[in-house]
């Protein structure tokens, strides 16, 4: 993609980030600063989480805590750069006061997320857990049953489901091998695109 178009896309993502910063609905019952996302505006692949954690809500950067360190390590292990090759974000852009985002938080955050997708125009979206899937696809999924597969394909985007890194950290014996396997599948899918 030409440099001018890349700069234009980044300017558009910056404008969306300003909208998120000023969104009263996003801020309601939330903690810290907005975490709109980061990475390459021309990325073919976007990783979608749940909502910022405590470290993210302080820094304004997605996936920098323990879960983020695991995610970024796994991204690098499949041959991608965690900043230059991908875009990382979530449907909910602020840390919820009560932990897991509500359905209302997820539905509202989807508005901003779809604007980001319209700019980035990814080919693949990796959904990290149930909240990511609900935020993007507007449907409930059973991660343990549907993970490791493209669960939907529409508008030229393939949606791949895997575990959230936080689940892997909490229950490594149950989820780690599956997430590693899933990331190898992502690597193969990208190779054939």
mmCIF file of C-alpha atoms in Angstrom:
data_model
loop_
_atom_site.group_PDB
_atom_site.id
_atom_site.type_symbol
_atom_site.label_atom_id
_atom_site.label_comp_id
_atom_site.label_asym_id
_atom_site.label_seq_id
_atom_site.Cartn_x
_atom_site.Cartn_y
_atom_site.Cartn_z
ATOM 1 C CA UNK A 1 0.000 0.000 0.000
ATOM 2 C CA UNK A 2 1.345 3.449 -0.775
ATOM 3 C CA UNK A 3 2.703 5.599 2.040
ATOM 4 C CA UNK A 4 0.163 8.400 1.483
ATOM 5 C CA UNK A 5 -2.774 6.036 1.878
ATOM 6 C CA UNK A 6 -1.197 4.591 5.029
ATOM 7 C CA UNK A 7 -0.823 8.084 6.516
ATOM 8 C CA UNK A 8 -4.439 8.873 5.585
ATOM 9 C CA UNK A 9 -5.631 5.692 7.300
ATOM 10 C CA UNK A 10 -3.648 6.566 10.436
ATOM 11 C CA UNK A 11 -5.205 10.039 10.470
ATOM 12 C CA UNK A 12 -8.658 8.442 10.222
ATOM 13 C CA UNK A 13 -7.847 6.057 13.104
ATOM 14 C CA UNK A 14 -6.578 9.029 15.133
ATOM 15 C CA UNK A 15 -9.912 10.781 14.540
ATOM 16 C CA UNK A 16 -11.801 7.690 15.747
ATOM 17 C CA UNK A 17 -9.535 7.642 18.829
ATOM 18 C CA UNK A 18 -10.503 11.263 19.544
ATOM 19 C CA UNK A 19 -14.187 10.320 19.240
ATOM 20 C CA UNK A 20 -13.618 7.528 21.761
ATOM 21 C CA UNK A 21 -11.751 9.897 24.114
ATOM 22 C CA UNK A 22 -14.735 12.253 24.058
ATOM 23 C CA UNK A 23 -17.507 9.643 24.117
ATOM 24 C CA UNK A 24 -19.610 10.055 27.252
ATOM 25 C CA UNK A 25 -21.264 6.654 26.749
ATOM 26 C CA UNK A 26 -17.871 4.900 26.541
ATOM 27 C CA UNK A 27 -16.660 6.645 29.728
ATOM 28 C CA UNK A 28 -19.757 5.926 31.833
ATOM 29 C CA UNK A 29 -18.860 3.659 34.778
ATOM 30 C CA UNK A 30 -15.342 3.148 33.416
ATOM 31 C CA UNK A 31 -11.843 3.670 34.793
ATOM 32 C CA UNK A 32 -8.760 5.318 33.303
ATOM 33 C CA UNK A 33 -8.015 6.517 29.811
ATOM 34 C CA UNK A 34 -9.364 5.241 26.528
ATOM 35 C CA UNK A 35 -7.541 2.401 24.813
ATOM 36 C CA UNK A 36 -8.571 2.728 21.195
ATOM 37 C CA UNK A 37 -6.031 0.334 19.683
ATOM 38 C CA UNK A 38 -2.611 0.306 18.052
ATOM 39 C CA UNK A 39 -0.696 -1.156 15.189
ATOM 40 C CA UNK A 40 -0.482 -0.976 11.442
ATOM 41 C CA UNK A 41 -3.420 0.838 9.803
ATOM 42 C CA UNK A 42 -2.827 -1.369 6.731
ATOM 43 C CA UNK A 43 -2.774 -4.641 8.692
ATOM 44 C CA UNK A 44 -4.255 -7.710 7.039
ATOM 45 C CA UNK A 45 -4.932 -9.148 10.501
ATOM 46 C CA UNK A 46 -6.600 -7.600 13.536
ATOM 47 C CA UNK A 47 -6.591 -9.134 17.010
ATOM 48 C CA UNK A 48 -9.669 -8.315 19.092
ATOM 49 C CA UNK A 49 -9.678 -8.661 22.878
ATOM 50 C CA UNK A 50 -12.309 -7.859 25.483
ATOM 51 C CA UNK A 51 -11.598 -4.554 27.251
ATOM 52 C CA UNK A 52 -8.547 -2.822 28.688
ATOM 53 C CA UNK A 53 -7.044 -4.073 31.936
ATOM 54 C CA UNK A 54 -5.579 -1.917 34.693
ATOM 55 C CA UNK A 55 -2.198 -1.360 33.029
ATOM 56 C CA UNK A 56 -3.842 -0.577 29.724
ATOM 57 C CA UNK A 57 -6.220 1.923 31.358
ATOM 58 C CA UNK A 58 -3.201 3.816 32.711
ATOM 59 C CA UNK A 59 -1.058 3.729 29.566
ATOM 60 C CA UNK A 60 -3.715 3.955 26.832
ATOM 61 C CA UNK A 61 -2.110 0.993 25.017
ATOM 62 C CA UNK A 62 -3.838 -2.371 24.379
ATOM 63 C CA UNK A 63 -2.518 -5.678 25.663
ATOM 64 C CA UNK A 64 0.550 -4.570 27.622
ATOM 65 C CA UNK A 65 -0.113 -6.440 30.888
ATOM 66 C CA UNK A 66 0.426 -10.168 31.462
ATOM 67 C CA UNK A 67 -2.238 -11.182 28.931
ATOM 68 C CA UNK A 68 -0.776 -8.781 26.421
ATOM 69 C CA UNK A 69 2.730 -10.071 26.908
ATOM 70 C CA UNK A 70 1.478 -13.577 26.137
ATOM 71 C CA UNK A 71 -0.509 -12.408 23.106
ATOM 72 C CA UNK A 72 2.383 -10.391 21.691
ATOM 73 C CA UNK A 73 4.787 -13.313 22.240
ATOM 74 C CA UNK A 74 2.438 -15.640 20.356
ATOM 75 C CA UNK A 75 2.067 -13.109 17.524
ATOM 76 C CA UNK A 76 5.859 -12.943 17.190
ATOM 77 C CA UNK A 77 6.144 -16.752 17.334
ATOM 78 C CA UNK A 78 4.051 -17.062 14.168
ATOM 79 C CA UNK A 79 6.379 -14.666 12.372
ATOM 80 C CA UNK A 80 4.482 -11.407 12.730
ATOM 81 C CA UNK A 81 5.616 -8.179 14.338
ATOM 82 C CA UNK A 82 3.232 -7.183 17.144
ATOM 83 C CA UNK A 83 3.286 -3.512 16.066
ATOM 84 C CA UNK A 84 4.123 -3.346 12.358
ATOM 85 C CA UNK A 85 2.167 -6.324 10.989
ATOM 86 C CA UNK A 86 -1.049 -6.353 13.013
ATOM 87 C CA UNK A 87 -3.620 -4.115 14.631
ATOM 88 C CA UNK A 88 -4.726 -4.821 18.203
ATOM 89 C CA UNK A 89 -7.897 -3.466 19.800
ATOM 90 C CA UNK A 90 -11.085 -4.465 21.635
ATOM 91 C CA UNK A 91 -14.790 -3.723 21.397
ATOM 92 C CA UNK A 92 -14.827 -1.986 24.807
ATOM 93 C CA UNK A 93 -12.370 0.898 24.905
ATOM 94 C CA UNK A 94 -12.291 1.668 28.663
ATOM 95 C CA UNK A 95 -11.710 -0.504 31.743
ATOM 96 C CA UNK A 96 -15.152 -1.386 33.167
ATOM 97 C CA UNK A 97 -15.603 -0.669 36.880
ATOM 98 C CA UNK A 98 -17.095 -4.125 37.458
ATOM 99 C CA UNK A 99 -14.771 -6.419 35.492
ATOM 100 C CA UNK A 100 -16.380 -8.095 32.496
ATOM 101 C CA UNK A 101 -18.056 -5.654 30.111
ATOM 102 C CA UNK A 102 -21.845 -5.586 30.008
ATOM 103 C CA UNK A 103 -23.804 -6.377 26.852
ATOM 104 C CA UNK A 104 -24.538 -2.636 26.608
ATOM 105 C CA UNK A 105 -20.803 -1.819 26.802
ATOM 106 C CA UNK A 106 -20.073 -4.348 24.080
ATOM 107 C CA UNK A 107 -22.890 -3.154 21.788
ATOM 108 C CA UNK A 108 -21.865 0.481 22.095
ATOM 109 C CA UNK A 109 -18.160 -0.263 21.636
ATOM 110 C CA UNK A 110 -18.990 -2.101 18.429
ATOM 111 C CA UNK A 111 -19.883 1.256 16.842
ATOM 112 C CA UNK A 112 -16.291 2.474 17.231
ATOM 113 C CA UNK A 113 -14.835 -0.922 16.332
ATOM 114 C CA UNK A 114 -16.713 -1.063 13.013
ATOM 115 C CA UNK A 115 -15.378 2.393 12.143
ATOM 116 C CA UNK A 116 -11.862 1.063 12.773
ATOM 117 C CA UNK A 117 -12.554 -1.966 10.559
ATOM 118 C CA UNK A 118 -13.808 0.325 7.774
ATOM 119 C CA UNK A 119 -10.471 2.148 7.820
ATOM 120 C CA UNK A 120 -8.135 -0.838 8.273
ATOM 121 C CA UNK A 121 -10.036 -3.226 5.970
ATOM 122 C CA UNK A 122 -8.517 -6.415 7.430
ATOM 123 C CA UNK A 123 -8.667 -9.811 5.745
ATOM 124 C CA UNK A 124 -8.544 -11.741 9.048
ATOM 125 C CA UNK A 125 -9.884 -10.947 12.489
ATOM 126 C CA UNK A 126 -8.770 -13.097 15.397
ATOM 127 C CA UNK A 127 -11.434 -13.056 18.089
ATOM 128 C CA UNK A 128 -9.844 -13.601 21.498
ATOM 129 C CA UNK A 129 -12.695 -15.070 23.508
ATOM 130 C CA UNK A 130 -16.431 -14.710 23.961
ATOM 131 C CA UNK A 131 -16.619 -10.926 24.453
ATOM 132 C CA UNK A 132 -14.599 -10.291 21.293
ATOM 133 C CA UNK A 133 -16.895 -12.565 19.298
ATOM 134 C CA UNK A 134 -20.014 -10.945 20.726
ATOM 135 C CA UNK A 135 -18.622 -7.481 20.045
ATOM 136 C CA UNK A 136 -17.756 -8.201 16.446
ATOM 137 C CA UNK A 137 -20.320 -10.768 15.304
ATOM 138 C CA UNK A 138 -23.204 -9.823 17.609
ATOM 139 C CA UNK A 139 -23.792 -13.406 18.605
ATOM 140 C CA UNK A 140 -22.951 -15.707 21.455
ATOM 141 C CA UNK A 141 -20.280 -18.301 20.797
ATOM 142 C CA UNK A 142 -19.037 -21.279 22.747
ATOM 143 C CA UNK A 143 -15.303 -20.714 22.661
ATOM 144 C CA UNK A 144 -14.356 -24.182 23.892
ATOM 145 C CA UNK A 145 -16.446 -25.792 21.117
ATOM 146 C CA UNK A 146 -15.900 -23.363 18.231
ATOM 147 C CA UNK A 147 -12.284 -22.272 18.732
ATOM 148 C CA UNK A 148 -9.624 -22.995 16.182
ATOM 149 C CA UNK A 149 -11.864 -22.408 13.194
ATOM 150 C CA UNK A 150 -13.068 -19.660 10.936
ATOM 151 C CA UNK A 151 -16.489 -19.207 12.482
ATOM 152 C CA UNK A 152 -17.782 -16.704 9.989
ATOM 153 C CA UNK A 153 -16.796 -15.098 6.724
ATOM 154 C CA UNK A 154 -18.483 -11.958 5.493
ATOM 155 C CA UNK A 155 -17.612 -8.784 3.618
ATOM 156 C CA UNK A 156 -14.268 -10.293 2.640
ATOM 157 C CA UNK A 157 -13.192 -10.828 6.264
ATOM 158 C CA UNK A 158 -12.529 -14.209 7.871
ATOM 159 C CA UNK A 159 -13.267 -14.388 11.603
ATOM 160 C CA UNK A 160 -11.161 -16.865 13.561
ATOM 161 C CA UNK A 161 -11.964 -17.741 17.174
ATOM 162 C CA UNK A 162 -9.512 -18.668 19.912
ATOM 163 C CA UNK A 163 -9.110 -18.323 23.661
ATOM 164 C CA UNK A 164 -8.413 -15.018 25.351
ATOM 165 C CA UNK A 165 -4.840 -14.951 26.714
ATOM 166 C CA UNK A 166 -6.185 -14.253 30.226
ATOM 167 C CA UNK A 167 -7.944 -17.635 30.183
ATOM 168 C CA UNK A 168 -4.684 -19.296 29.173
ATOM 169 C CA UNK A 169 -2.844 -17.601 32.046
ATOM 170 C CA UNK A 170 -5.519 -18.610 34.564
ATOM 171 C CA UNK A 171 -5.871 -22.194 33.363
ATOM 172 C CA UNK A 172 -2.738 -23.072 31.366
ATOM 173 C CA UNK A 173 -3.204 -26.834 31.551
ATOM 174 C CA UNK A 174 -6.688 -26.470 30.070
ATOM 175 C CA UNK A 175 -6.170 -23.809 27.377
ATOM 176 C CA UNK A 176 -2.496 -23.204 26.495
ATOM 177 C CA UNK A 177 -1.994 -26.097 24.047
ATOM 178 C CA UNK A 178 -5.210 -25.159 22.231
ATOM 179 C CA UNK A 179 -4.186 -21.528 21.841
ATOM 180 C CA UNK A 180 -0.757 -22.516 20.519
ATOM 181 C CA UNK A 181 -2.457 -24.847 18.030
ATOM 182 C CA UNK A 182 -4.852 -22.070 17.016
ATOM 183 C CA UNK A 183 -2.031 -19.610 16.369
ATOM 184 C CA UNK A 184 -0.329 -22.170 14.119
ATOM 185 C CA UNK A 185 -3.590 -22.384 12.160
ATOM 186 C CA UNK A 186 -3.633 -18.572 11.885
ATOM 187 C CA UNK A 187 -0.075 -18.710 10.512
ATOM 188 C CA UNK A 188 -1.161 -21.227 7.846
ATOM 189 C CA UNK A 189 -4.257 -19.198 6.935
ATOM 190 C CA UNK A 190 -2.136 -16.082 6.445
ATOM 191 C CA UNK A 191 0.337 -18.007 4.294
ATOM 192 C CA UNK A 192 -2.470 -19.008 1.916
ATOM 193 C CA UNK A 193 -4.043 -15.562 1.636
#
